[in-house]
Coordinates of C-alpha atoms in Angstrom, one line a residue:
Chain H
M63 CA 145.2 125.0 220.2
K64 CA 143.7 123.5 217.0
N65 CA 140.0 123.3 216.1
L66 CA 139.6 121.4 212.9
L67 CA 136.8 119.4 211.3
V68 CA 138.4 117.2 208.6
A69 CA 135.7 115.4 206.6
S70 CA 136.0 112.7 204.0
T71 CA 133.4 114.3 201.7
S72 CA 131.1 117.3 201.4
T73 CA 128.2 115.2 200.4
I74 CA 127.0 111.7 201.2
F75 CA 124.8 109.6 198.9
G76 CA 121.2 110.8 198.8
G77 CA 122.1 114.0 200.7
H78 CA 122.7 117.7 199.9
F79 CA 126.0 119.5 200.0
L80 CA 127.2 119.6 203.7
Q81 CA 123.8 118.4 204.9
Y82 CA 125.0 115.6 207.1
L83 CA 127.5 117.9 208.8
L84 CA 125.1 120.7 209.7
P85 CA 124.5 119.8 213.3
E86 CA 128.2 119.6 213.8
L87 CA 128.9 122.8 212.0
K88 CA 126.4 124.7 214.1
E89 CA 128.7 124.1 217.1
H90 CA 132.0 124.3 215.1
F91 CA 131.3 127.8 213.7
K92 CA 129.4 129.2 216.8
G93 CA 129.8 132.9 217.3
I94 CA 131.6 133.8 214.0
N95 CA 130.3 136.6 211.7
T96 CA 132.0 135.5 208.5
L97 CA 133.3 132.2 207.1
L98 CA 136.1 132.5 204.6
F99 CA 135.6 130.0 201.8
I100 CA 138.6 128.9 199.7
P101 CA 137.2 127.5 196.4
Y102 CA 140.6 126.9 194.7
A103 CA 140.1 123.1 194.3
R104 CA 136.9 123.9 192.4
P105 CA 135.6 121.0 190.5
G106 CA 135.9 121.5 186.7
G107 CA 133.6 123.8 185.0
I108 CA 132.2 125.9 187.8
S109 CA 133.5 129.4 188.8
Y110 CA 134.7 130.4 192.2
D111 CA 131.6 132.5 192.5
S112 CA 129.3 129.6 191.8
Y113 CA 131.1 127.3 194.2
T114 CA 130.9 130.0 196.9
S115 CA 127.2 130.4 196.2
I116 CA 126.7 126.6 196.8
V117 CA 128.4 126.9 200.1
A118 CA 126.4 130.0 201.1
E119 CA 123.2 128.3 200.1
A120 CA 124.1 125.1 202.2
L121 CA 124.8 127.3 205.2
K122 CA 122.0 129.8 204.7
D123 CA 120.3 129.0 208.0
F124 CA 123.4 130.0 210.0
S125 CA 123.8 133.5 211.3
F126 CA 127.2 134.1 209.6
A127 CA 128.1 135.3 206.1
V128 CA 130.1 133.2 203.6
K129 CA 132.8 135.1 201.6
G130 CA 135.0 133.6 198.9
I131 CA 138.7 134.3 199.2
H132 CA 138.7 135.4 195.5
E133 CA 136.5 138.4 196.5
F134 CA 139.3 139.9 198.5
D135 CA 142.1 142.1 196.9
D136 CA 144.6 140.5 199.2
A137 CA 144.2 136.8 199.7
K138 CA 146.9 136.6 202.4
L139 CA 145.3 139.4 204.4
A140 CA 141.9 137.6 204.1
I141 CA 143.5 134.6 205.7
D142 CA 145.3 136.6 208.4
Q143 CA 142.0 138.2 209.4
A144 CA 139.7 135.2 208.9
E145 CA 137.5 134.2 211.8
A146 CA 137.0 130.7 210.3
V147 CA 138.0 128.9 207.1
F148 CA 136.4 126.3 204.9
V149 CA 138.4 124.7 202.1
G150 CA 136.1 122.7 199.8
G151 CA 136.8 119.7 197.6
G152 CA 137.6 119.3 193.9
N153 CA 141.1 118.6 192.6
T154 CA 143.8 118.4 195.3
F155 CA 146.6 119.2 192.8
V156 CA 144.9 122.4 191.6
L157 CA 144.2 123.4 195.3
V158 CA 147.8 122.8 196.4
D159 CA 149.2 124.5 193.3
Q160 CA 147.1 127.7 194.0
L161 CA 148.0 127.8 197.7
Y162 CA 151.7 127.6 196.9
R163 CA 151.6 130.0 193.9
Q164 CA 149.9 132.6 196.1
D165 CA 152.2 131.8 199.1
L166 CA 149.2 131.0 201.3
I167 CA 150.3 127.8 203.0
K168 CA 152.2 129.5 205.8
P169 CA 149.6 132.1 206.7
L170 CA 146.9 129.4 206.7
K171 CA 148.9 127.1 208.9
K172 CA 149.6 130.0 211.3
R173 CA 145.9 130.8 211.6
L174 CA 145.0 127.1 212.2
E175 CA 147.6 126.8 214.9
N176 CA 146.1 129.9 216.5
G177 CA 142.8 127.9 216.8
I178 CA 140.4 129.5 214.3
P179 CA 137.7 126.9 213.3
Y180 CA 138.6 125.1 210.1
L181 CA 136.5 122.9 207.9
G182 CA 138.0 120.8 205.2
T183 CA 136.2 118.4 202.8
S184 CA 137.9 116.0 200.5
A185 CA 140.8 118.0 198.9
G186 CA 140.4 120.5 201.8
S187 CA 141.0 117.5 204.2
N188 CA 143.9 116.2 202.2
I189 CA 145.8 119.4 202.8
V190 CA 145.5 119.0 206.6
G191 CA 147.8 116.0 206.6
L192 CA 151.6 115.9 206.2
S193 CA 151.4 115.6 202.4
V194 CA 148.7 115.1 199.7
K195 CA 150.5 112.1 198.3
T196 CA 147.5 109.9 199.2
T197 CA 145.0 111.9 197.2
N198 CA 142.8 110.0 194.8
D199 CA 142.8 112.9 192.3
M200 CA 144.3 113.1 188.9
P201 CA 147.5 115.2 188.6
I202 CA 146.1 117.6 186.1
V203 CA 148.6 120.3 187.2
H204 CA 152.1 119.9 188.7
P205 CA 152.5 121.9 192.0
E206 CA 156.0 122.7 193.2
T207 CA 155.6 120.3 196.1
L208 CA 153.0 117.9 197.6
E209 CA 153.9 118.8 201.2
A210 CA 150.8 120.1 203.0
L211 CA 149.8 121.9 206.2
G212 CA 150.8 119.1 208.6
M213 CA 148.2 120.0 211.1
I214 CA 147.9 116.3 212.0
P215 CA 150.8 113.8 212.0
F216 CA 149.1 111.6 209.4
N217 CA 148.0 111.6 205.8
I218 CA 144.3 111.4 204.9
N219 CA 142.9 109.3 202.2
P220 CA 139.4 110.8 201.7
H221 CA 136.5 108.9 200.1
Y222 CA 138.1 105.7 201.3
L223 CA 136.6 102.8 199.3
D224 CA 136.8 99.2 200.2
P225 CA 137.8 96.7 197.4
D226 CA 134.8 95.4 195.4
P227 CA 135.0 91.6 195.7
D228 CA 133.1 91.2 192.4
S229 CA 135.2 93.6 190.4
K230 CA 136.7 92.4 187.1
H231 CA 138.8 95.5 186.8
K232 CA 142.5 95.1 187.0
G233 CA 143.4 98.7 188.1
E234 CA 144.8 99.0 191.6
T235 CA 142.4 99.0 194.6
R236 CA 142.7 101.8 197.1
E237 CA 144.4 99.5 199.6
T238 CA 147.0 98.5 197.0
R239 CA 147.7 102.2 196.2
I240 CA 148.2 103.0 199.9
K241 CA 150.5 100.0 200.2
E242 CA 152.5 101.4 197.3
F243 CA 152.6 104.8 199.1
H244 CA 154.3 102.9 202.0
S245 CA 156.9 101.5 199.8
C246 CA 158.4 105.1 199.6
N247 CA 156.9 106.9 202.7
N248 CA 156.4 106.0 206.3
T249 CA 153.5 108.3 207.2
T250 CA 150.5 106.6 208.7
V251 CA 147.4 107.0 206.4
I252 CA 143.8 107.4 207.7
G253 CA 141.4 105.8 205.2
L254 CA 138.4 108.0 205.9
R255 CA 135.1 106.6 204.6
E256 CA 132.4 108.9 203.2
G257 CA 130.3 110.1 206.2
S258 CA 133.3 110.1 208.6
W259 CA 135.3 113.0 209.8
I260 CA 138.0 113.8 212.3
S261 CA 137.4 116.3 215.0
V262 CA 140.7 117.9 216.0
K263 CA 140.7 119.8 219.3
D264 CA 144.3 120.6 220.1
K265 CA 145.9 117.2 220.7
Q266 CA 142.7 115.2 220.7
M267 CA 141.8 113.8 217.3
L268 CA 138.5 111.9 217.4
L269 CA 137.1 109.9 214.6
K270 CA 133.4 110.9 214.1
G271 CA 130.5 109.7 212.1
E272 CA 129.1 106.2 212.1
F273 CA 131.8 104.3 210.2
N274 CA 135.2 102.8 211.1
A275 CA 138.3 104.3 209.7
R276 CA 140.8 102.0 208.0
I277 CA 144.3 102.6 209.3
F278 CA 147.5 102.0 207.2
K279 CA 150.8 101.9 209.0
Q280 CA 154.0 101.2 207.1
G281 CA 155.0 97.5 207.4
K282 CA 151.8 96.5 209.2
A283 CA 148.6 94.9 208.1
P284 CA 145.8 97.5 207.8
F285 CA 143.3 97.6 210.6
E286 CA 140.0 99.2 211.6
L287 CA 139.3 101.8 214.3
P288 CA 135.7 102.4 215.4
P289 CA 133.9 105.7 215.7
N290 CA 135.0 107.9 218.7
S291 CA 138.5 106.5 218.7
D292 CA 141.2 109.0 219.5
L293 CA 143.7 108.9 216.7
Q294 CA 146.5 110.0 219.1
Q295 CA 147.0 106.3 219.8
L296 CA 148.4 106.0 216.3
I297 CA 151.4 108.3 216.9
Chain Z
M13 CA 159.4 105.2 162.0
K14 CA 157.7 104.1 165.2
N15 CA 156.7 100.6 166.2
L16 CA 154.8 100.7 169.5
L17 CA 152.3 98.6 171.2
V18 CA 150.5 100.7 173.9
A19 CA 148.3 98.5 176.1
S20 CA 145.8 99.5 178.7
T21 CA 146.7 96.7 181.0
S22 CA 149.2 93.8 181.3
T23 CA 146.5 91.4 182.5
I24 CA 142.8 91.0 181.8
F25 CA 140.3 89.5 184.2
G26 CA 140.7 85.7 184.4
G27 CA 143.9 85.7 182.4
H28 CA 147.7 85.5 183.1
F29 CA 150.2 88.3 182.8
L30 CA 150.4 89.4 179.1
Q31 CA 148.5 86.3 178.0
Y32 CA 145.9 88.1 175.9
L33 CA 148.7 89.9 174.0
L34 CA 150.9 86.9 173.2
P35 CA 149.7 86.4 169.6
E36 CA 150.3 90.1 168.9
L37 CA 153.7 90.1 170.7
K38 CA 154.9 87.2 168.6
E39 CA 154.7 89.4 165.6
H40 CA 155.8 92.6 167.4
F41 CA 159.0 91.2 168.8
K42 CA 159.8 89.0 165.7
G43 CA 163.6 88.5 165.1
I44 CA 164.9 90.0 168.3
N45 CA 167.4 88.3 170.6
T46 CA 166.9 90.2 173.8
L47 CA 164.0 92.2 175.2
L48 CA 165.1 95.0 177.6
F49 CA 162.5 95.2 180.4
I50 CA 162.2 98.4 182.5
P51 CA 160.7 97.4 185.9
Y52 CA 161.0 100.9 187.5
A53 CA 157.2 101.3 188.0
R54 CA 157.2 98.1 190.0
P55 CA 154.2 97.5 192.0
G56 CA 154.8 97.9 195.8
G57 CA 156.6 95.1 197.5
I58 CA 158.3 93.2 194.7
S59 CA 161.9 93.5 193.6
Y60 CA 163.1 94.4 190.1
D61 CA 164.4 90.9 189.8
S62 CA 161.0 89.3 190.7
Y63 CA 159.2 91.6 188.3
T64 CA 161.6 90.7 185.5
S65 CA 161.1 87.0 186.3
I66 CA 157.4 87.4 185.9
V67 CA 157.9 88.9 182.4
A68 CA 160.5 86.2 181.5
E69 CA 158.0 83.5 182.6
A70 CA 155.2 85.0 180.6
L71 CA 157.3 85.2 177.4
K72 CA 159.2 81.9 177.9
D73 CA 157.8 80.3 174.7
F74 CA 159.4 83.1 172.6
S75 CA 163.0 82.7 171.3
F76 CA 164.4 85.8 172.9
A77 CA 165.8 86.5 176.3
V78 CA 164.4 89.0 178.8
K79 CA 166.8 91.2 180.6
G80 CA 166.0 93.8 183.3
I81 CA 167.6 97.3 182.9
H82 CA 168.8 97.0 186.5
E83 CA 171.1 94.2 185.5
F84 CA 173.2 96.5 183.4
D85 CA 175.9 98.8 184.9
D86 CA 174.9 101.6 182.5
A87 CA 171.2 102.0 182.1
K88 CA 171.6 104.6 179.4
L89 CA 173.8 102.3 177.3
A90 CA 171.4 99.5 177.8
I91 CA 168.7 101.6 176.2
D92 CA 171.0 102.9 173.4
Q93 CA 171.8 99.3 172.5
A94 CA 168.4 97.7 173.1
E95 CA 166.7 95.7 170.3
A96 CA 163.3 96.1 171.9
V97 CA 161.9 97.6 175.1
F98 CA 159.1 96.7 177.4
V99 CA 158.0 99.1 180.2
G100 CA 155.7 97.4 182.6
G101 CA 153.0 98.8 184.9
G102 CA 152.9 99.8 188.6
N103 CA 153.0 103.3 189.8
T104 CA 153.4 105.9 187.0
F105 CA 154.9 108.6 189.3
V106 CA 157.6 106.2 190.5
L107 CA 158.4 105.2 186.9
V108 CA 158.6 108.8 185.7
D109 CA 160.7 109.8 188.7
Q110 CA 163.2 107.1 188.0
L111 CA 163.4 107.8 184.3
Y112 CA 164.1 111.5 184.9
R113 CA 166.5 110.9 187.8
Q114 CA 168.6 108.6 185.6
D115 CA 168.2 110.9 182.6
L116 CA 166.7 108.1 180.5
I117 CA 163.8 109.9 178.8
K118 CA 165.8 111.3 175.9
P119 CA 167.7 108.1 175.1
L120 CA 164.4 106.1 175.2
K121 CA 162.7 108.6 173.0
K122 CA 165.5 108.5 170.5
R123 CA 165.4 104.7 170.3
L124 CA 161.6 104.7 169.8
E125 CA 161.9 107.3 167.1
N126 CA 164.4 105.0 165.5
G127 CA 161.8 102.3 165.3
I128 CA 162.7 99.6 167.8
P129 CA 159.7 97.6 169.0
Y130 CA 158.2 99.0 172.2
L131 CA 155.6 97.5 174.5
G132 CA 154.0 99.5 177.2
T133 CA 151.3 98.4 179.7
S134 CA 149.5 100.7 182.1
A135 CA 152.2 103.0 183.5
G136 CA 154.4 102.0 180.5
S137 CA 151.6 103.2 178.2
N138 CA 151.0 106.4 180.1
I139 CA 154.6 107.6 179.4
V140 CA 154.0 107.2 175.6
G141 CA 151.7 110.1 175.6
L142 CA 152.4 113.9 175.9
S143 CA 152.2 113.8 179.7
V144 CA 151.2 111.4 182.5
K145 CA 148.7 113.9 183.9
T146 CA 145.9 111.5 183.1
T147 CA 147.3 108.6 185.2
N148 CA 145.0 106.9 187.7
D149 CA 147.9 106.4 190.1
M150 CA 148.6 107.8 193.5
P151 CA 151.3 110.5 193.6
I152 CA 153.5 108.6 196.1
V153 CA 156.6 110.4 194.9
H154 CA 156.9 113.8 193.2
P155 CA 158.9 113.7 190.0
E156 CA 160.4 116.9 188.6
T157 CA 158.0 117.0 185.8
L158 CA 155.0 115.0 184.4
E159 CA 155.9 115.5 180.8
A160 CA 156.4 112.2 179.0
L161 CA 157.8 110.7 175.8
G162 CA 155.3 112.3 173.5
M163 CA 155.4 109.5 171.0
I164 CA 151.7 110.0 170.2
P165 CA 150.1 113.4 170.2
F166 CA 147.6 112.4 172.9
N167 CA 147.4 111.4 176.6
I168 CA 146.4 107.9 177.6
N169 CA 144.0 107.0 180.4
P170 CA 144.7 103.3 180.9
H171 CA 142.3 101.0 182.7
Y172 CA 139.5 103.2 181.5
L173 CA 136.5 102.6 183.6
D174 CA 132.9 103.5 182.8
P175 CA 130.8 105.1 185.5
D176 CA 128.9 102.6 187.7
P177 CA 125.2 103.7 187.5
D178 CA 124.6 101.9 190.8
S179 CA 127.4 103.5 192.8
K180 CA 126.7 105.3 196.0
H181 CA 130.2 106.6 196.2
K182 CA 130.7 110.4 195.8
G183 CA 134.3 110.3 194.7
E184 CA 134.8 111.5 191.1
T185 CA 134.2 109.2 188.2
R186 CA 136.9 108.7 185.6
E187 CA 135.0 110.8 183.1
T188 CA 134.7 113.7 185.7
R189 CA 138.5 113.5 186.4
I190 CA 139.3 113.8 182.7
K191 CA 136.9 116.7 182.4
E192 CA 138.8 118.4 185.2
F193 CA 142.0 117.7 183.2
H194 CA 140.5 119.6 180.3
S195 CA 139.9 122.6 182.6
C196 CA 143.6 123.2 182.5
N197 CA 145.0 121.2 179.5
N198 CA 143.9 120.9 175.9
T199 CA 145.5 117.5 175.1
T200 CA 143.1 114.9 173.7
V201 CA 142.8 111.9 176.0
I202 CA 142.3 108.3 174.9
G203 CA 140.3 106.3 177.5
L204 CA 141.7 102.8 176.8
R205 CA 139.6 100.0 178.3
E206 CA 141.3 96.9 179.7
G207 CA 141.8 94.5 176.7
S208 CA 142.4 97.4 174.3
W209 CA 145.7 98.6 172.9
I210 CA 147.0 101.0 170.3
S211 CA 149.3 99.8 167.5
V212 CA 151.5 102.6 166.4
K213 CA 153.3 102.0 163.1
D214 CA 154.9 105.3 162.1
K215 CA 152.0 107.7 161.6
Q216 CA 149.3 105.0 161.8
M217 CA 147.7 104.6 165.2
L218 CA 145.2 101.7 165.2
L219 CA 142.9 100.9 168.1
K220 CA 143.1 97.2 168.7
G221 CA 141.3 94.6 170.8
E222 CA 137.5 94.1 171.0
F223 CA 136.4 97.2 172.8
N224 CA 135.7 100.8 171.8
A225 CA 137.9 103.6 173.2
R226 CA 136.3 106.6 174.8
I227 CA 137.7 109.8 173.4
F228 CA 137.9 113.1 175.4
K229 CA 138.6 116.3 173.5
Q230 CA 138.6 119.6 175.3
G231 CA 135.3 121.5 175.0
K232 CA 133.5 118.5 173.3
A233 CA 131.2 115.8 174.6
P234 CA 133.1 112.5 175.0
F235 CA 132.5 109.9 172.2
E236 CA 133.4 106.3 171.3
L237 CA 135.6 105.0 168.6
P238 CA 135.3 101.4 167.5
P239 CA 138.2 98.8 167.2
N240 CA 140.4 99.3 164.2
S241 CA 139.8 103.1 164.1
D242 CA 142.9 105.0 163.1
L243 CA 143.5 107.6 165.9
Q244 CA 145.1 110.0 163.4
Q245 CA 141.6 111.3 162.7
L246 CA 141.7 112.9 166.2
I247 CA 144.7 115.2 165.5

């Protein structure tokens, strides 16, 4: 049993933090008393406390409390006993580095396999895949490995961005980067546009939100899948 | 003695491969018989041979030959005996991974310290800095380390891109990413716009091309340096 909500982004243009997901989260986190928030990917400059406060503020109309993992003496125990977990965005390398340094990957994986509700946004969604080798982030730290939770048999590319036909910039497009990924890896990549998420309920993996996802399979031309597609067909 | 040409990109909008640098390269590679090209960062899909042919074609009006490092039985010896080296762009992680796997970082560093002319573009410029932790590339492989040649006491961010004020995308801007880098690293970062390069002659490090560079120092507001500035002032 798995129960995951894997979102491209925490925030869409013109909206507040998590705002567009609130109706979905009401159902997703139904019945819990406390949500464990993991702020390790924190965007530069803000403290774990501040990041946790932003989450608590965004979810203040729900009947559960939000507690940051850094508030616990024993982070592993906090995960072992969590009713539900949210891993927020920021820098994926920093997040993965912390999870491995504190030996939290296995405990987290175990809890998610046991079916507690999980929410990931951006970096927190990257880690749900097989590896974080399709992150868009800058490698500002060097984790011991880029292997991730492997809760879905794909990699995620969050904040997926279509090429700008008017661009004069010669840096690689996102599509080119993912093509490069497939020159050394055979994992299928889900390009998840902002406003999209994947709802994982055991083996079912539905694409949600109003946008198509762009799918990259090694050796094949990329293609689009519409909302409500079950990603199981990609296995 | 150092003699390096560290370019943001191989190609600018509307131009051919290396075209905008040809006048500079004529002087830079004066008197050599053979240029050793290192294609290890190769962009997805093309072979080392094809990549080397593109370089040879771009430099065909010069009087030297272009030889790919993969054409030699002993890559280390090829570097030890090189008259001049060009490391091209592609994926920085793939490049660094190959250089470490083949134990080529030290020999290359030694040759550059001895003053042979070096040209780097994009990934080939990233490796000139202290680390490649400010690359824009996707971490499609996981090298043993991200430490680099350290030929200049900075990091490079090639293809530096200003934030788009009209963007509705919520992914991080380049400036935000470099700010995140400075939350865990104190190395000064040179944001090198496409069309800019750094000419390193021993201790002198001149910004060349027609654009400003954007400079990021830990704990300070980013600022601009105009063309022909000596980057020594940043130490």
